[in-house]
XYZ file of C-alpha atoms in Angstrom:
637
model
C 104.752 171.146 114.721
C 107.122 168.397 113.992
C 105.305 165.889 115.190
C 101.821 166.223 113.140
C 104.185 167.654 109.380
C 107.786 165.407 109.955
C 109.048 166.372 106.768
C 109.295 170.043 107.665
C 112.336 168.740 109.834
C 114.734 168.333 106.977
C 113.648 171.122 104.781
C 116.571 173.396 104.753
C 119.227 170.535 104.490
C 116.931 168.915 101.503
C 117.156 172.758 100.053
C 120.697 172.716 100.596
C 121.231 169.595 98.290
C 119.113 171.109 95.753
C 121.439 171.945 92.751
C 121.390 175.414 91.501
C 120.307 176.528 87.845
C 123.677 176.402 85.830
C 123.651 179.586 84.235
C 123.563 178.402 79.955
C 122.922 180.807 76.926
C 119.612 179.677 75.045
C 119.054 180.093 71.321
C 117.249 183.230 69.989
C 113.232 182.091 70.036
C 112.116 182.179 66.483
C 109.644 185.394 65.537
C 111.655 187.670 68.431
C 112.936 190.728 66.473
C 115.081 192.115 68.922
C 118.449 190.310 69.210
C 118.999 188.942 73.345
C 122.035 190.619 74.936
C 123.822 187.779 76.450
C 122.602 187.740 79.859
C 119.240 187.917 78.680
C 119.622 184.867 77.050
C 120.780 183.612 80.272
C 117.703 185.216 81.936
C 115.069 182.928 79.053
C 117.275 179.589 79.892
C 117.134 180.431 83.545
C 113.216 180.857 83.356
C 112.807 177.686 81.357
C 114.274 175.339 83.842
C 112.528 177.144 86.732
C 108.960 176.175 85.472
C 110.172 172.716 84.690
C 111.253 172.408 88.284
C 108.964 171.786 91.478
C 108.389 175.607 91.747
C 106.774 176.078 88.429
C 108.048 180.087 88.147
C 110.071 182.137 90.177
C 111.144 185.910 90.430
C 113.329 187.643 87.694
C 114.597 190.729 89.682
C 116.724 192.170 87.294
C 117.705 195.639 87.980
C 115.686 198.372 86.794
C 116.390 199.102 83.339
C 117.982 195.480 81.857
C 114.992 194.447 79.899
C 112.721 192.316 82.116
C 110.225 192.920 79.585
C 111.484 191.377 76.561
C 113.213 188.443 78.558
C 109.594 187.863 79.229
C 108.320 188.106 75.502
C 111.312 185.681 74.660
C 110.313 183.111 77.172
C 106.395 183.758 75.810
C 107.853 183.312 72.174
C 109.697 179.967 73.385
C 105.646 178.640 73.037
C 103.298 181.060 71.407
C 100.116 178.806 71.642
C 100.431 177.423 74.691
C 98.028 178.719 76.462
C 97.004 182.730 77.493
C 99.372 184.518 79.392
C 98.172 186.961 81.965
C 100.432 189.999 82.451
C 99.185 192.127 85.450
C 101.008 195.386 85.337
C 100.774 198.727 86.593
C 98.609 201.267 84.816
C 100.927 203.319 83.312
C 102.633 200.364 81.936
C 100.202 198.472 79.878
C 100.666 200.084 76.720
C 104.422 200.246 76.620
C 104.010 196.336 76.954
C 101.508 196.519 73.696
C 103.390 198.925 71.978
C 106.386 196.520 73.141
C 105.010 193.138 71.757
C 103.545 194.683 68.649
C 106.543 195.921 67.863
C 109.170 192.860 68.410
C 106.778 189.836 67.622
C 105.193 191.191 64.840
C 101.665 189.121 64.334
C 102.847 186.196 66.105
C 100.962 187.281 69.205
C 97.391 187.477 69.727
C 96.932 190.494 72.562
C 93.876 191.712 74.433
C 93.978 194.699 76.311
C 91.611 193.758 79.703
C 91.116 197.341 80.594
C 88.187 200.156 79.977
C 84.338 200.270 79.895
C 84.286 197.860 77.073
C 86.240 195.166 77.761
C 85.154 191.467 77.970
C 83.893 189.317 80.642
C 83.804 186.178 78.789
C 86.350 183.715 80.030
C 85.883 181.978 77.080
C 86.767 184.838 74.465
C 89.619 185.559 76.909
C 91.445 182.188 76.224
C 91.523 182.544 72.736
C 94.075 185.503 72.788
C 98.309 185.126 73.815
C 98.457 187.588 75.879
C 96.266 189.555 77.738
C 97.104 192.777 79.118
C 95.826 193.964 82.286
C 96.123 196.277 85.439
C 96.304 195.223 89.296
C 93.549 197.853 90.216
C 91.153 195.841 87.877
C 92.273 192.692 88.894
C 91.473 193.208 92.609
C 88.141 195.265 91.402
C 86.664 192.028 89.253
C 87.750 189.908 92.525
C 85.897 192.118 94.815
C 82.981 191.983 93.037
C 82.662 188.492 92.637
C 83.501 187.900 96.185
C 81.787 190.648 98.182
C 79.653 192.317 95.240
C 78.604 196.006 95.235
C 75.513 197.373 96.602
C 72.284 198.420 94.232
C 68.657 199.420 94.953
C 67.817 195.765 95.027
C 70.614 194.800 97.325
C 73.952 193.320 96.937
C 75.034 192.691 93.133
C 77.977 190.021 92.688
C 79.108 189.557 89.260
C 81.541 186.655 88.227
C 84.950 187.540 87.244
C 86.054 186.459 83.490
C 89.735 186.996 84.548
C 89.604 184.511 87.613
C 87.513 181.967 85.173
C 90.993 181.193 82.857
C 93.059 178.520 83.400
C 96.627 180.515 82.518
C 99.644 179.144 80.842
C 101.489 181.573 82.595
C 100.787 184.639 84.988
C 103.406 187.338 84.629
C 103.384 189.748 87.565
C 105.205 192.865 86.363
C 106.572 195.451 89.367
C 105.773 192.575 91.573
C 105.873 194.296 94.998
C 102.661 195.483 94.459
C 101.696 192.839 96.315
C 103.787 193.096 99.268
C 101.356 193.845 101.599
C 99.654 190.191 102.078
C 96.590 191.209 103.611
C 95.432 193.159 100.639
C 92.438 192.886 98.607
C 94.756 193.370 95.499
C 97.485 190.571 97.218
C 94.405 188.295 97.695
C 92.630 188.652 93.470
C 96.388 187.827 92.481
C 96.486 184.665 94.479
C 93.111 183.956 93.278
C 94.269 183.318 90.043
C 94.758 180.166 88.116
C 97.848 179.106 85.990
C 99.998 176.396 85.336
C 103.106 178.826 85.567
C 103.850 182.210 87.541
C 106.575 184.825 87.478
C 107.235 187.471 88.866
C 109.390 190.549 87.763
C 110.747 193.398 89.879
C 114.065 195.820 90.127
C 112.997 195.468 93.899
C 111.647 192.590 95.328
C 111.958 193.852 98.694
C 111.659 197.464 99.228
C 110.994 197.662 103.149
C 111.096 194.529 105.088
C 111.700 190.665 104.522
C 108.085 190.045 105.717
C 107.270 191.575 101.811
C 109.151 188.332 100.628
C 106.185 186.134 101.494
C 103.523 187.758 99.218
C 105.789 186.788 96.301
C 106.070 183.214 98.066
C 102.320 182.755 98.442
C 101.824 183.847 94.797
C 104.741 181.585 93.629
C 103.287 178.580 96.393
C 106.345 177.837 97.397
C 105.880 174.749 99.154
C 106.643 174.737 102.532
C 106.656 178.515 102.705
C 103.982 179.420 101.729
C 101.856 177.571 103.623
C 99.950 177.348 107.194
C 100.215 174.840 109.362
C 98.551 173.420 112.372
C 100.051 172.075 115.507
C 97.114 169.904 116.411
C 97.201 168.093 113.640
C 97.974 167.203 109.930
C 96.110 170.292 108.706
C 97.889 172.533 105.884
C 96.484 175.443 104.185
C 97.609 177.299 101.638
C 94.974 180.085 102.825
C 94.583 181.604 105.860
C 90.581 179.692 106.300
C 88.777 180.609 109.611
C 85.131 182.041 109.317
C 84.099 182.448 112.436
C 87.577 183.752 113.162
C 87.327 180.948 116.371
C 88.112 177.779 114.956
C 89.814 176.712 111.245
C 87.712 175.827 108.591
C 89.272 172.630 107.596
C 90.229 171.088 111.512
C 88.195 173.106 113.714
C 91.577 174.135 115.671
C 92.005 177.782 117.030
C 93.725 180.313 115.160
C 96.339 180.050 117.828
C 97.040 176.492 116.758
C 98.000 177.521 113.321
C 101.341 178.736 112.166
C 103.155 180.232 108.793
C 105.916 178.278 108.191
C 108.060 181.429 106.952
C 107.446 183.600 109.943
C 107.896 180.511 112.685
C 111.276 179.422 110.380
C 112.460 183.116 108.788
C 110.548 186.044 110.262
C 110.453 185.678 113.838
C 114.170 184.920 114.448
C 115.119 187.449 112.461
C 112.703 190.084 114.542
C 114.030 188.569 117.830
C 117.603 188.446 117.397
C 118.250 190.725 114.554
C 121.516 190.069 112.476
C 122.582 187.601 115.191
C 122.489 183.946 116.868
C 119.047 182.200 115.348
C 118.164 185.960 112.934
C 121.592 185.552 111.478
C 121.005 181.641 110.653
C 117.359 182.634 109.543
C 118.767 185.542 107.368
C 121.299 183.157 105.741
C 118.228 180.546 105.365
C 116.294 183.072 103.743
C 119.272 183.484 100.859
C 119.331 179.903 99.984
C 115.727 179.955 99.753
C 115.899 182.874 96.899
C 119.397 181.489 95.242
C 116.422 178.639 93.831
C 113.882 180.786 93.229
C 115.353 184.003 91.934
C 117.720 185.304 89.462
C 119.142 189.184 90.210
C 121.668 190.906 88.364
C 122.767 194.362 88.151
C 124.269 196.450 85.464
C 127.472 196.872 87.047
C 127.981 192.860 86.824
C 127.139 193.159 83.194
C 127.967 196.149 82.132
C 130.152 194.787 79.421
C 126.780 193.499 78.262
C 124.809 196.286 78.407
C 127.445 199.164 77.620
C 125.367 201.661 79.515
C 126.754 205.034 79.918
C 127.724 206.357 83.369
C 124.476 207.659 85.736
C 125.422 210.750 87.955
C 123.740 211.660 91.017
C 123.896 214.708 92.619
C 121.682 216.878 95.132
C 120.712 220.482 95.003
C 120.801 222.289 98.186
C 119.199 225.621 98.128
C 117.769 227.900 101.012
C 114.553 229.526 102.066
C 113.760 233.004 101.288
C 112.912 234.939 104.656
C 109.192 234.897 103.807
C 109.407 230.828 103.544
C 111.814 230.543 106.431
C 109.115 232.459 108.762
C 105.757 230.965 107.536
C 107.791 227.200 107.656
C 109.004 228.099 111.049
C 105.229 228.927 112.026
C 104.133 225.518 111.045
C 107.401 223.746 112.409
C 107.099 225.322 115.736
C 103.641 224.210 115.718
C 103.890 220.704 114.802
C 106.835 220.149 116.858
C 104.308 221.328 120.402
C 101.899 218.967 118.972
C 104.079 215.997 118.517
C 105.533 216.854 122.015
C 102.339 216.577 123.717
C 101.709 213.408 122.108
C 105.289 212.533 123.275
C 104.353 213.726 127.186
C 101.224 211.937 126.914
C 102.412 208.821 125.537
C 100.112 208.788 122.737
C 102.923 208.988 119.612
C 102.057 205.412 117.800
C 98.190 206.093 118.533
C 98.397 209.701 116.288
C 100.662 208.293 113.595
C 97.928 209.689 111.284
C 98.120 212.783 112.743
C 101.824 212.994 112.904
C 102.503 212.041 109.529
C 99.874 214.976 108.100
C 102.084 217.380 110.311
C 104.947 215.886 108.266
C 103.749 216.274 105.209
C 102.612 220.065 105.542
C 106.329 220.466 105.978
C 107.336 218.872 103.127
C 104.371 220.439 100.815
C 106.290 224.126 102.556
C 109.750 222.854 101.607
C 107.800 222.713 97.864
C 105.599 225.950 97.447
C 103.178 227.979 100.745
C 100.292 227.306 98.645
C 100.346 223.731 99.097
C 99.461 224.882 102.894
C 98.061 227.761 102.863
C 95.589 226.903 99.876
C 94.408 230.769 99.671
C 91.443 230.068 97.774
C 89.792 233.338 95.936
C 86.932 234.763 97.694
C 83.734 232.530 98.281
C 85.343 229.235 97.226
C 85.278 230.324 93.370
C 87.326 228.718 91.001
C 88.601 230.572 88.055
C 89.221 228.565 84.978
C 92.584 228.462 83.301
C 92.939 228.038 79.722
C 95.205 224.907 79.075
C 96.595 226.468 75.716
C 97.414 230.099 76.675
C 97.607 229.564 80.275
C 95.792 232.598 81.306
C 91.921 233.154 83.064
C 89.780 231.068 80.337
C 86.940 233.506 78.857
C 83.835 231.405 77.417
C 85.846 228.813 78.672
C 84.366 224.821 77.391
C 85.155 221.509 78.266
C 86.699 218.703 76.204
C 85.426 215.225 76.609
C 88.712 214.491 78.646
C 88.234 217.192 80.807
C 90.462 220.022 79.931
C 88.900 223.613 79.443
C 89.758 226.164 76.870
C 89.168 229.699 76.008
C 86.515 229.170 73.470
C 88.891 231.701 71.031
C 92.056 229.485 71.419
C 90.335 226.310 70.959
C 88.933 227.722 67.916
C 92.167 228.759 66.055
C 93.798 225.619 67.232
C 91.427 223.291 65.639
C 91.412 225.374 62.835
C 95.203 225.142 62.269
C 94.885 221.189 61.612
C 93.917 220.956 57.870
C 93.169 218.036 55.842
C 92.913 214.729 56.793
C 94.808 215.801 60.449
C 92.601 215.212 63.362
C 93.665 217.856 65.988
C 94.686 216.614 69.267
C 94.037 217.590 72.885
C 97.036 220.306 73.753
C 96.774 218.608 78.083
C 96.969 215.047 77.145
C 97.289 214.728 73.456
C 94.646 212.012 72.728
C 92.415 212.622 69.803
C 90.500 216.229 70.632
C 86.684 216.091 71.160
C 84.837 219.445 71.641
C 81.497 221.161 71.007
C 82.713 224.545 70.312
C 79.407 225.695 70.222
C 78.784 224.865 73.455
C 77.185 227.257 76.308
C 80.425 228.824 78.351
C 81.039 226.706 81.245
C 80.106 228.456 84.852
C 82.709 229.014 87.026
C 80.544 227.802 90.524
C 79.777 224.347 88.844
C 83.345 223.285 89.338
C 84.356 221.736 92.125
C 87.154 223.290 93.628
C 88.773 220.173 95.257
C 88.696 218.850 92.291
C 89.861 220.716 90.044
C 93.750 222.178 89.226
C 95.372 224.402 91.945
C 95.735 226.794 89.372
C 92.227 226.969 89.191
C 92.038 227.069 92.769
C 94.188 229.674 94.207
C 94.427 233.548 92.792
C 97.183 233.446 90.087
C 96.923 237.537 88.913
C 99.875 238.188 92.187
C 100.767 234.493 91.957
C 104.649 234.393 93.544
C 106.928 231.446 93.057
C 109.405 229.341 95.638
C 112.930 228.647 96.356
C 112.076 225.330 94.925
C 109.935 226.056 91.409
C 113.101 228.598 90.576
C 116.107 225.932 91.704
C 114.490 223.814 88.869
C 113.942 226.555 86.472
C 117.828 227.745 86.807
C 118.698 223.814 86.325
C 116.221 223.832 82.964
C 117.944 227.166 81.525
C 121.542 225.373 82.114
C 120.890 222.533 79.742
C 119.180 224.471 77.322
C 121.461 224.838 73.876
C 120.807 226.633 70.797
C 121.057 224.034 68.554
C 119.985 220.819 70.086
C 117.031 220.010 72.479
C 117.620 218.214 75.796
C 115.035 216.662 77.383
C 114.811 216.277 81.252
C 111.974 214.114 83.739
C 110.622 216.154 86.727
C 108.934 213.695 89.380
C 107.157 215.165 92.065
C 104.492 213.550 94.558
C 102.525 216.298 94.753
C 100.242 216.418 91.649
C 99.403 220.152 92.694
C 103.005 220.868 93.063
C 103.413 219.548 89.140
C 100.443 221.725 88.278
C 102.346 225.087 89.794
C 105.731 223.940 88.181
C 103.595 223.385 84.994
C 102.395 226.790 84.979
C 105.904 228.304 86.026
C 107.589 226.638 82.975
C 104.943 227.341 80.193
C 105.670 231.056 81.249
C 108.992 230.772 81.474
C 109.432 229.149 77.370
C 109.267 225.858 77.760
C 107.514 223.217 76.532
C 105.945 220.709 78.604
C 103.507 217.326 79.048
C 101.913 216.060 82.444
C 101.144 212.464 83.491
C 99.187 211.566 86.668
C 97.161 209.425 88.189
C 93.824 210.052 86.934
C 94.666 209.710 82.980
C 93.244 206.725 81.424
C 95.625 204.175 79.979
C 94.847 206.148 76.478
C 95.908 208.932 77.784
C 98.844 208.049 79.393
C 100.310 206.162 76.061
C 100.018 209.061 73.848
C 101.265 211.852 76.426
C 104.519 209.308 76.763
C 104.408 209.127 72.681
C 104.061 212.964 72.266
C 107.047 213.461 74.745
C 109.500 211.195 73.220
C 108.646 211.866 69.449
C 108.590 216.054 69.606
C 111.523 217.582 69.631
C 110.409 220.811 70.714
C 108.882 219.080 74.443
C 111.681 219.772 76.715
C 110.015 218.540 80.039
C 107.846 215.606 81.058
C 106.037 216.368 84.299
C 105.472 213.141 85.992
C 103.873 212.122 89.448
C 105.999 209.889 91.482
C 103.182 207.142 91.964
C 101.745 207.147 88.796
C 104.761 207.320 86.590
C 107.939 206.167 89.123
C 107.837 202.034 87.689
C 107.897 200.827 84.395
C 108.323 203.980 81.901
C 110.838 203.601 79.334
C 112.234 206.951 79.102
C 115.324 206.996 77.255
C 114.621 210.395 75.062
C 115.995 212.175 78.229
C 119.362 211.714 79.786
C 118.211 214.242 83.345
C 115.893 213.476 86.094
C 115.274 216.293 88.949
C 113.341 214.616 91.973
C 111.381 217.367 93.665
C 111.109 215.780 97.010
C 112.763 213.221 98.941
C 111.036 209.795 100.057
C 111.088 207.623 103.126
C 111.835 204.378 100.660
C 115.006 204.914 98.699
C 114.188 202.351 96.453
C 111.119 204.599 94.958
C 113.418 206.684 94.234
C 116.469 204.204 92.633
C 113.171 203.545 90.143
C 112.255 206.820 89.143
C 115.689 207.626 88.703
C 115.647 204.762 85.992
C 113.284 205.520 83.710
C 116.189 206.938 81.631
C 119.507 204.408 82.876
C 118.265 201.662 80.973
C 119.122 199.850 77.731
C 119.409 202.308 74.413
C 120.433 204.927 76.487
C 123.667 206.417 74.787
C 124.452 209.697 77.039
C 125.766 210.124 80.590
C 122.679 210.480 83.133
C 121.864 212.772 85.628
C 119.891 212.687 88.608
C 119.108 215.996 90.728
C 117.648 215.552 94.368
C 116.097 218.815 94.963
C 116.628 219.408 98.317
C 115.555 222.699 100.805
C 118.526 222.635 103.255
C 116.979 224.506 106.385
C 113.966 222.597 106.164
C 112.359 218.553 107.429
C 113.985 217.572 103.544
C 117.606 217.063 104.969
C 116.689 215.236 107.917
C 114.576 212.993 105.717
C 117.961 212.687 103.366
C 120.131 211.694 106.467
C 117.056 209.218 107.465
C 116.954 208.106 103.871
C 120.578 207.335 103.976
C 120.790 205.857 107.466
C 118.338 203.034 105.970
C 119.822 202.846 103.014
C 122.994 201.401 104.789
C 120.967 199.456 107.343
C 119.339 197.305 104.004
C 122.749 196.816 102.288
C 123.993 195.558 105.880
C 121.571 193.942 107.566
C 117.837 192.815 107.957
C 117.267 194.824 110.737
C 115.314 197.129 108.670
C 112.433 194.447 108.846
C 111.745 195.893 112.514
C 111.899 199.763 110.992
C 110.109 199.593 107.940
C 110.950 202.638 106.065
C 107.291 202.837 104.721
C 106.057 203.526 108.373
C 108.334 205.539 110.066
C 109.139 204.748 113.658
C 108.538 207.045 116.747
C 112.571 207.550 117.026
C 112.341 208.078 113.117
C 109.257 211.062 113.944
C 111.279 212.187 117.253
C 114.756 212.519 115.029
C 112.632 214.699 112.134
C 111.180 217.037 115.075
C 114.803 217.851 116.237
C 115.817 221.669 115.622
């Protein structure tokens, strides 16, 4: 390797001369309405120099909650016209950065929303806006189109992608681990991209492994890092190039021949030898590396700054009822004999699959039976629910997003809106379109998979869990008479937020829902309605959809319904409200079933927890895939 690419030799004694970024306050950009907290102000100087430098970008990984976002806008404002910046966000963040840059840049800022049925695929008309505004799922779905194409009647249809065509000031990667996994097609449309500048922004950089690092160091093309190269000769790839998958596009050596730099140097040691000899010099390697490319701080280093209030967390332990304890004994004692057999036979890494859906029952019990048991009513009906009285819809119709009504409550709801109010819809609050003279909707043309559960399953004798009440008892504790508290229940289940919806509208209280099938539209004004109604006392949210970059400071308690493998989903979730504007004391509830697979996954959660903060020897165990000791230790009585 030396031989054919000599100055890889020197590399980490060259990095080791590099000087560091000396941390300087820069001036308030000009048109920014929102005054920078000090150490933001540190974060727009730091991001300055870092594009002037060889690297051209690098990774702000501010803690969740310390304003990545409008460091960002500041560092956009530093230039306006520069050039279009691409921001490539999650879904269920691309309006809070509209609402966001509307809101502190005034006009300055010409923004383009690249998202819907309507948007444009003219590269042309794209770089005439600031900013444009779009989603990783669409990113990697133009990519794939233009790469592989999509199949027709006539054949294969590729279609060019507008958003690959423009040359970028500046690509802005926002929750930036969603491209941790380098192999996929959304990893591979990011790279694709072209820019004179990248960033990227995320709470958590790495979340399960230091492998995840290079993603962000093949986006950033971090030179030598992030590249491959050959021991045969002088070839060196930024791309991974071989066709025939026998011999390398570029030298015609064998796959064999070619190396990443970060796993030979960083990776491998640190998989061999753990926290020790060569992993211990590679792990120590690895933090000079980021100490040039990456500025992290938390809020208890500034918290002088940011004057946050204090964040509580606590976990609920409750216990099944006999009825729960017996049917979850059933399907423990059930999936423990399977998992045994696979153990005698040798076979556990070959039915991970498997394993993991025997897992998950459990975990669906330790929520509510019918997420098993799925007791559908007789002959696969479904029976429509009203979403307004919650009750079996009669002449139930269908708005244009999807929600059915009692023909009779939609009625006298639309005609309660008078004047020049346009009613909206009472599920997901965008403006209401409905025929009510429709024909009544048919039961049997609904499908029940998918459909609601509460469509699904016979809710006349419909019994509640340990779980559903734990949370209702929790709700009727912070309720006052004279001031409204509003609380975040994450779940990631979306039929176990349906059930909990239904539980709380009977129970008084008011609630929204967002999940991952509502359009961007929908997502923005089922946020707005929650934070501006006083009267809403509980958002609903799904874990996946909703868990990253929501700015939720209207409540001050989070409940978390189930426990996850990756304590770091969690550590997000929990700060959509510990963030800055938040003025009261926080409050995060683990629910938690204590005789069930939950507290073994809390003592796993923990015992990774403490392997991160000590070591890198969680690259081996990556809490995303649990290993067979991890499966063995959640079978244990």
């Amino acid at each position: 390797l030396y031989y054919y690419h000599g100055e890889l030799r020197n590399v980490w004694l060259e990095l080791g001369l590099r000087r560091n970024i000396t941390v300087k306050e820069d001036p308030q950009p000009p048109g920014l309405a929102l005054k920078l907290l000090p150490f933001q102000k540190e974060g727009l100087h730091w991001m300055r120099v870092q594009e002037k430098s060889a690297y051209k970008g690098g990774i702000l990984a501010d803690e969740m909650g310390m304003g990545k976002t409008i460091q960002t806008l500041a560092l956009i404002m530093t230039d306006p016209n520069a050039g279009p910046n691409l921001v490539v966000a999650p879904t269920v963040a691309l309006m809070q950065w509209k609402s966001e840059i509307e809101k502190y840049t005034g006009d300055a800022l010409k923004v383009y929303l690249f998202h819907g049925a309507s948007r444009s695929t003219d590269h042309k008309e794209l770089s005439k806006y600031n900013v444009i505004l779009t989603s990783y799922n669409l990113v990697e779905s133009v990519y794939r189109k233009q790469q592989t194409g999509y199949r027709r009647k006539n054949g294969i249809v590729k279609e060019d992608s507008g958003l690959h065509k423009v040359m970028y000031h500046r690509v802005i990667l926002d929750e930036a681990h969603n491209i941790k996994d380098r192999t996929s097609n959304t990893a591979k449309a990011v790279f694709a991209l072209k820019t004179k500048y990248k960033l990227c922004l995320s709470g958590t950089p790495l979340q399960n492994r230091i492998g995840e690092l290079f993603s962000l160091l093949r986006f950033l093309e971090i030179d030598p890092f992030a590249y491959y190269y050959c021991r045969k000769c002088p070839c060196k790839q930024l791309q991974w190039k071989f066709s025939n998958n026998r011999s390398c596009d570029s030298c015609g050596c064998s796959p064999m021949s070619h190396i990443s730099f970060f796993n030979y140097e960083c990776l491998k040691p640190i998989q061999r030898d753990g926290n020790t000899g060569a992993g211990k010099i590679a792990y120590n390697n690895i933090r000079h590396l980021l100490k040039h490319i990456m500025l992290r701080r938390t809020k208890n280093e500034r918290e002088d700054d940011l004057g946050l209030p204090n964040k509580v967390v606590r976990i609920r332990k409750d216990k099944f009822s006999e009825e729960e304890l017996d049917l979850y004994d059933s399907i423990f004692s059930d999936g423990k004999r399977k998992f045994e057999t696979y153990v005698s036979q040798g076979v556990v890494l070959n039915n991970y699959a498997n394993i993991f859906t025997l897992i998950t029952r459990m975990r669906q019990m330790a929520d509510h039976p019918d997420l098993v048991l799925r007791k559908h009513i007789e002959d696969g009906q479904v029976t429509l629910v009203c979403g307004i009285c919650d009750e079996e819809a009669e002449e139930a119709i269908k708005s244009k997003c999807h929600h059915t009504y009692c023909r009779d409550c939609v009625q006298r709801y639309v005609s309660g809106f008078c004047g020049n109010s346009a009613p909206e819809c009472p599920k997901c609050h965008i403006p209401l379109v409905i025929d009510l003279a429709a024909p009544a909707i048919e039961p049997d043309s609904y499908q029940p998979k998918r459909t609601s559960i509460v469509n699904r399953i016979d809710m006349t004798n419909w019994r509640s869990s340990t779980k559903i009440e734990a949370l209702c008892h929790e709700l009727y504790r912070l309720r006052r008479p004279y001031q409204t508290t509003k609380s975040i229940v994450f779940s990631q289940f979306t039929s176990m937020l349906q059930l909990i919806e239904w539980r709380l509208n009977h129970a008084g209280f008011k609630t929204v829902m967002l999940q991952g099938s509502m359009s961007p539209a929908q997502r923005d004004a089922t946020i707005k309605y929650f934070m501006t109604h006083v009267e809403v006392e509980v958002f609903l949210v799904s874990l996946k959809a909703g868990g990253v970059a929501l700015n939720l400071i209207e409540a001050n308690h989070v409940f978390l319904m189930e426990p996850w493998w990756n304590p770091s989903v969690e550590w997000q979730a929990a700060d959509r409200i510990h963030r800055i504007g938040q003025t009261r004391v926080c409050t995060v509830t683990r629910m938690v079933v204590d005789d069930s697979i939950e507290s073994r996954i809390i003592e796993l959660q923990e015992k990774k927890t403490r392997m991160i903060e000590a070591t890198v020897n969680a690259d081996q165990k990556a809490m995303e895939r649990l290993t067979a000791d991890d499966m063995r230790f959640l079978f244990q009585n």
